[in-house]
Amino acid sequence: MTTREDCLELDRKDALAGLRDEFSLPAGVIYLDGNSLGARPRAALQRAREVVEHEWGTDLIRSWNKAGWFELPLALGDKLAPLIGAGPGEAAVTDTTSINLFKALAAALHLQAADPARADRRVIVTERGNFPTDVYIAQGLAQWLGQGYQLRLVDRPEDLPAAIGADVAVVMLTHVNYRTGRLLDMAGLTRHAHDQGALMVWDLAHSAGALPVDLNASSADFAVGCTYKYLNGGPGAPAFIWVAPRYLDRFRQPLTGWWGHANPFAMQSEFVPSTTIRSALCGTQPTVSLALVECGLDVFAKTDIHSLRQKSLALTDLFIELVEQRCAAHPLELVTPREHALRGSQVSFTHPHGYAVVQSLIDKGVIGDYREPGIMRFGFTPLYIRFVDVYDAVETLARILDEGDYDLDRARDAVT
Amino acid sequence: MTTREDCLELDRKDALAGLRDEFSLPAGVIYLDGNSLGARPRAALQRAREVVEHEWGTDLIRSWNKAGWFELPLALGDKLAPLIGAGPGEAAVTDTTSINLFKALAAALHLQAADPARADRRVIVTERGNFPTDVYIAQGLAQWLGQGYQLRLVDRPEDLPAAIGADVAVVMLTHVNYRTGRLLDMAGLTRHAHDQGALMVWDLAHSAGALPVDLNASSADFAVGCTYKYLNGGPGAPAFIWVAPRYLDRFRQPLTGWWGHANPFAMQSEFVPSTTIRSALCGTQPTVSLALVECGLDVFAKTDIHSLRQKSLALTDLFIELVEQRCAAHPLELVTPREHALRGSQVSFTHPHGYAVVQSLIDKGVIGDYREPGIMRFGFTPLYIRFVDVYDAVETLARILDEGDYDLDRARDAVT
């Protein structure tokens, strides 16, 4: 049985342990919610000051050129690229995940509609258990396009291959499920989709920065993702979008704002799409939030994603092992796959009183979160979570469950 | 002839002069570009620190409830409302102007399509000289909707009424033109559009915070606008969208992200639109940039928009008068209307070498900007521009023109 001393020893031997110093973490807190909002890189405070005080306050409008504000979405896309198996000029950091997904889906459907052999395909395949906004965005787009476009919602990941048939225009999947933490086979599913004549859109919200992602090696077509979870870009920081190089010159999406124009400052009255990744841009971006994304990405330059993945799996293995040992008497059920190849960087357990238990954990400084139905989520960001944090978190959970120390009548917060 | 001493006297008598202290302005600069990027409110630096250091760094995920992050788009919409003649619960600060315009236009077309008497209307009317992103977004939407939707681009504002006929679904206009500074008659054009059975979408990018706007009194249907110009919300700060109360429960737009759901945290797999202004939201917002918008809005609570308008007109009157006196020998042409009822808070002059002249002005600390073709733009934000600034700016311009002190070969910046 793993002891606290064993965990301290694992931390002493951990070659990545020093990365924790790159982050500012509050005292007395074990933060297992980096899968929802990543912790703050220390550098972000100084960077925020620089942007607000000097770039905005002193240099004012000149910062569009001088501080490179206009180039930020592409510069950050290039900096992010190695983490998702992309090359330079293929990704941009801009807008929100929902909006980028709308662009990617619309572009994919447009490409299919332009191909005589595929123009009659009308089905978008996704998981019913995908993050809701992904499903909603696809529903909204299908409804507005009309012409019979429809969603096919698949209940179990195992059933995905069978659901991807000759009537499917686009498959849109989230690489790691937000509730279960289950990791899908990007290369295999993409190959299957292509074999069936469908295009493949990946949402990397719970995988970018958490584990190795290789979009180009998987021959994926489009991808979107989030910078404020495992990438530690700051609350609600702009999301990213990736376009496979073979589609860059014909990426067409309905949000044709001026930043996507081939020559935005010519101020022409006719939209001419850029033939670069700029065609995925739309309007002026929130510069302060955008600039802070760089601080999160800079941390990854000090390590490599394969080492992070090893540590992440060690952390989640340990958490599962300890919970199953210490909390065996309680009605917890592991939702996350045990198999490494099927696991992201989070572990989810259900409990009949999951919401109340999570609130009690938070009150005691162990921050996880709750997702309907009954799911307690614990994210393990290998950049700043220690093995001893895992041990202490499980001890706290065990004590809460042993003592029934949670309040079933507690009013729910607006945001859970 | 107005002297520098006269201007200093005007400043001494100016009841609004103290508002300048609310802003941090660099020494040696006369900032006449608040119509492009508003200056930094002093409070914004401390607020940025608070959000980054404490709300993000210390309170982490708990700030969604504790710091009210989730409610910010609506809270800021309510705070903005009095400046645009709106009531509480009618506006949200979110996404970009381009994206909000897409939502508003789509919603307007959807309402028209649902009305049997108007369902066959297919024309969107706007000005050819509208800000390009407005035109591009309408083009993109029309193209994606297909079914014959098309734009009617009107060349002169005087021709707008005649262009709004019985085939028009939606009229989409910018209240103050970004190049000419011409102010349109909101109430009159809205009435005319309604008389013809069209719906009216206003873009307030160059009027919100610059002059009195009364959306409800004008019976407007939808509006969007920018917070980083006259509202001083920070570079690229999220934009706003307003929905007339009569349409709040049936505002339908294609960007159906989870923040627009009637119950986002129920995590259902079917999109059910909110029947409040939340239906205009889409995804998670860039919190740091969003939070700073409040600092800009707070300044307006210390004054009133009618006093600001009086000062704004006095500043632009003075600028026109002085330029015409001091630069009479040069080929400058006033583009902005002289009539107060037709003027926003900026003054534009053309000059054959406008770009080079503006660059020379900037080098000498007088920051205006340039817009194709040949237009030198000067914005006068009454919150922080002094009468003596107007005098000194004109003296600098006159000296540059008299001495031919500008470089025609100067390479253009990427962002003009």
CSV table of N, CA and C in Angstrom, one decimal, chain B residues 214-260:
chain,number,residue,atom,x,y,z
B,214,ASP,N,-30.3,56.7,-28.3
B,214,ASP,CA,-31.5,56.3,-27.6
B,214,ASP,C,-32.2,55.2,-28.4
B,215,LEU,N,-31.8,54.0,-28.2
B,215,LEU,CA,-32.3,52.8,-29.0
B,215,LEU,C,-33.8,52.6,-28.8
B,216,ASN,N,-34.2,52.6,-27.6
B,216,ASN,CA,-35.6,52.3,-27.3
B,216,ASN,C,-36.5,53.5,-27.8
B,217,ALA,N,-36.1,54.7,-27.6
B,217,ALA,CA,-36.9,55.8,-28.0
B,217,ALA,C,-37.0,55.9,-29.6
B,218,SER,N,-36.0,55.3,-30.2
B,218,SER,CA,-36.0,55.2,-31.7
B,218,SER,C,-36.7,54.0,-32.2
B,219,SER,N,-37.1,53.2,-31.3
B,219,SER,CA,-37.8,51.9,-31.7
B,219,SER,C,-36.9,51.0,-32.5
B,220,ALA,N,-35.6,51.1,-32.3
B,220,ALA,CA,-34.7,50.2,-33.1
B,220,ALA,C,-35.0,48.7,-32.7
B,221,ASP,N,-34.5,47.8,-33.5
B,221,ASP,CA,-34.8,46.4,-33.3
B,221,ASP,C,-33.6,45.7,-32.6
B,222,PHE,N,-32.4,45.9,-33.2
B,222,PHE,CA,-31.2,45.3,-32.7
B,222,PHE,C,-30.0,46.3,-32.8
B,223,ALA,N,-29.0,46.1,-32.0
B,223,ALA,CA,-27.8,47.0,-32.1
B,223,ALA,C,-26.6,46.2,-31.6
B,224,VAL,N,-25.5,46.6,-32.2
B,224,VAL,CA,-24.2,46.1,-31.7
B,224,VAL,C,-23.3,47.2,-31.6
B,225,GLY,N,-22.1,47.0,-31.0
B,225,GLY,CA,-21.1,48.1,-30.9
B,225,GLY,C,-19.9,47.6,-30.2
B,226,CYS,N,-19.0,48.6,-30.0
B,226,CYS,CA,-17.6,48.3,-29.7
B,226,CYS,C,-17.4,49.0,-28.3
B,227,THR,N,-16.6,48.3,-27.5
B,227,THR,CA,-16.3,48.9,-26.1
B,227,THR,C,-14.9,49.5,-26.1
B,228,TYR,N,-14.1,49.3,-27.1
B,228,TYR,CA,-12.7,49.7,-27.0
B,228,TYR,C,-12.4,51.1,-27.7
B,229,LYS,N,-13.4,51.7,-28.2
B,229,LYS,CA,-13.2,53.0,-28.8
B,229,LYS,C,-13.7,54.1,-27.7
B,230,TYR,N,-14.8,54.7,-27.9
B,230,TYR,CA,-15.2,55.8,-27.0
B,230,TYR,C,-15.5,55.3,-25.6
B,231,LEU,N,-15.7,54.0,-25.4
B,231,LEU,CA,-16.0,53.4,-24.1
B,231,LEU,C,-14.8,53.0,-23.3
B,232,ASN,N,-13.6,53.1,-23.9
B,232,ASN,CA,-12.3,52.9,-23.2
B,232,ASN,C,-12.2,51.6,-22.4
B,233,GLY,N,-12.7,50.5,-23.1
B,233,GLY,CA,-12.7,49.2,-22.4
B,233,GLY,C,-11.4,48.4,-22.5
B,234,GLY,N,-10.5,48.9,-23.3
B,234,GLY,CA,-9.2,48.2,-23.5
B,234,GLY,C,-9.1,47.6,-24.9
B,235,PRO,N,-7.8,47.3,-25.3
B,235,PRO,CA,-7.6,46.8,-26.7
B,235,PRO,C,-8.4,45.6,-27.0
B,236,GLY,N,-9.2,45.6,-28.0
B,236,GLY,CA,-10.0,44.5,-28.5
B,236,GLY,C,-11.0,44.0,-27.5
B,237,ALA,N,-11.3,44.8,-26.5
B,237,ALA,CA,-12.3,44.3,-25.5
B,237,ALA,C,-13.6,43.8,-26.1
B,238,PRO,N,-14.2,42.9,-25.4
B,238,PRO,CA,-15.5,42.3,-26.0
B,238,PRO,C,-16.5,43.4,-26.4
B,239,ALA,N,-17.2,43.1,-27.4
B,239,ALA,CA,-18.2,44.1,-28.0
B,239,ALA,C,-19.5,43.9,-27.3
B,240,PHE,N,-20.5,44.7,-27.7
B,240,PHE,CA,-21.9,44.5,-27.1
B,240,PHE,C,-22.9,44.2,-28.1
B,241,ILE,N,-24.0,43.7,-27.6
B,241,ILE,CA,-25.2,43.4,-28.5
B,241,ILE,C,-26.4,43.8,-27.7
B,242,TRP,N,-27.4,44.4,-28.4
B,242,TRP,CA,-28.6,44.8,-27.7
B,242,TRP,C,-29.8,44.3,-28.5
B,243,VAL,N,-30.8,43.8,-27.8
B,243,VAL,CA,-32.0,43.2,-28.4
B,243,VAL,C,-33.2,44.0,-27.9
B,244,ALA,N,-34.0,44.5,-28.8
B,244,ALA,CA,-35.2,45.2,-28.3
B,244,ALA,C,-36.1,44.3,-27.4
B,245,PRO,N,-36.6,44.8,-26.3
B,245,PRO,CA,-37.3,44.0,-25.4
B,245,PRO,C,-38.4,43.1,-26.0
B,246,ARG,N,-39.0,43.7,-27.1
B,246,ARG,CA,-40.1,42.9,-27.7
B,246,ARG,C,-39.6,41.7,-28.4
B,247,TYR,N,-38.3,41.5,-28.7
B,247,TYR,CA,-37.8,40.4,-29.4
B,247,TYR,C,-37.0,39.4,-28.5
B,248,LEU,N,-36.8,39.8,-27.2
B,248,LEU,CA,-36.0,39.0,-26.3
B,248,LEU,C,-36.3,37.5,-26.3
B,249,ASP,N,-37.6,37.2,-26.3
B,249,ASP,CA,-38.0,35.8,-26.1
B,249,ASP,C,-38.1,35.1,-27.5
B,250,ARG,N,-37.7,35.7,-28.5
B,250,ARG,CA,-37.6,35.0,-29.8
B,250,ARG,C,-36.4,35.4,-30.6
B,251,PHE,N,-35.4,35.7,-29.9
B,251,PHE,CA,-34.1,36.0,-30.6
B,251,PHE,C,-33.4,34.7,-30.9
B,252,ARG,N,-33.4,34.4,-32.2
B,252,ARG,CA,-32.8,33.1,-32.6
B,252,ARG,C,-31.6,33.4,-33.6
B,253,GLN,N,-30.4,32.8,-33.2
B,253,GLN,CA,-29.2,33.0,-34.0
B,253,GLN,C,-28.5,31.7,-34.1
B,254,PRO,N,-27.7,31.6,-35.2
B,254,PRO,CA,-27.1,30.3,-35.4
B,254,PRO,C,-25.9,29.9,-34.5
B,255,LEU,N,-25.3,30.8,-33.7
B,255,LEU,CA,-24.2,30.5,-32.9
B,255,LEU,C,-24.7,30.0,-31.5
B,256,THR,N,-25.3,28.8,-31.5
B,256,THR,CA,-26.0,28.3,-30.4
B,256,THR,C,-25.1,27.6,-29.4
B,257,GLY,N,-24.2,28.4,-28.8
B,257,GLY,CA,-23.3,27.8,-27.8
B,257,GLY,C,-23.9,27.7,-26.5
B,258,TRP,N,-23.2,27.0,-25.5
B,258,TRP,CA,-23.9,26.7,-24.3
B,258,TRP,C,-24.2,27.9,-23.4
B,259,TRP,N,-23.6,29.0,-23.6
B,259,TRP,CA,-23.9,30.2,-22.8
B,259,TRP,C,-25.3,30.8,-23.2
B,260,GLY,N,-25.8,30.3,-24.3
B,260,GLY,CA,-27.1,30.8,-24.8
B,260,GLY,C,-28.2,29.9,-24.4
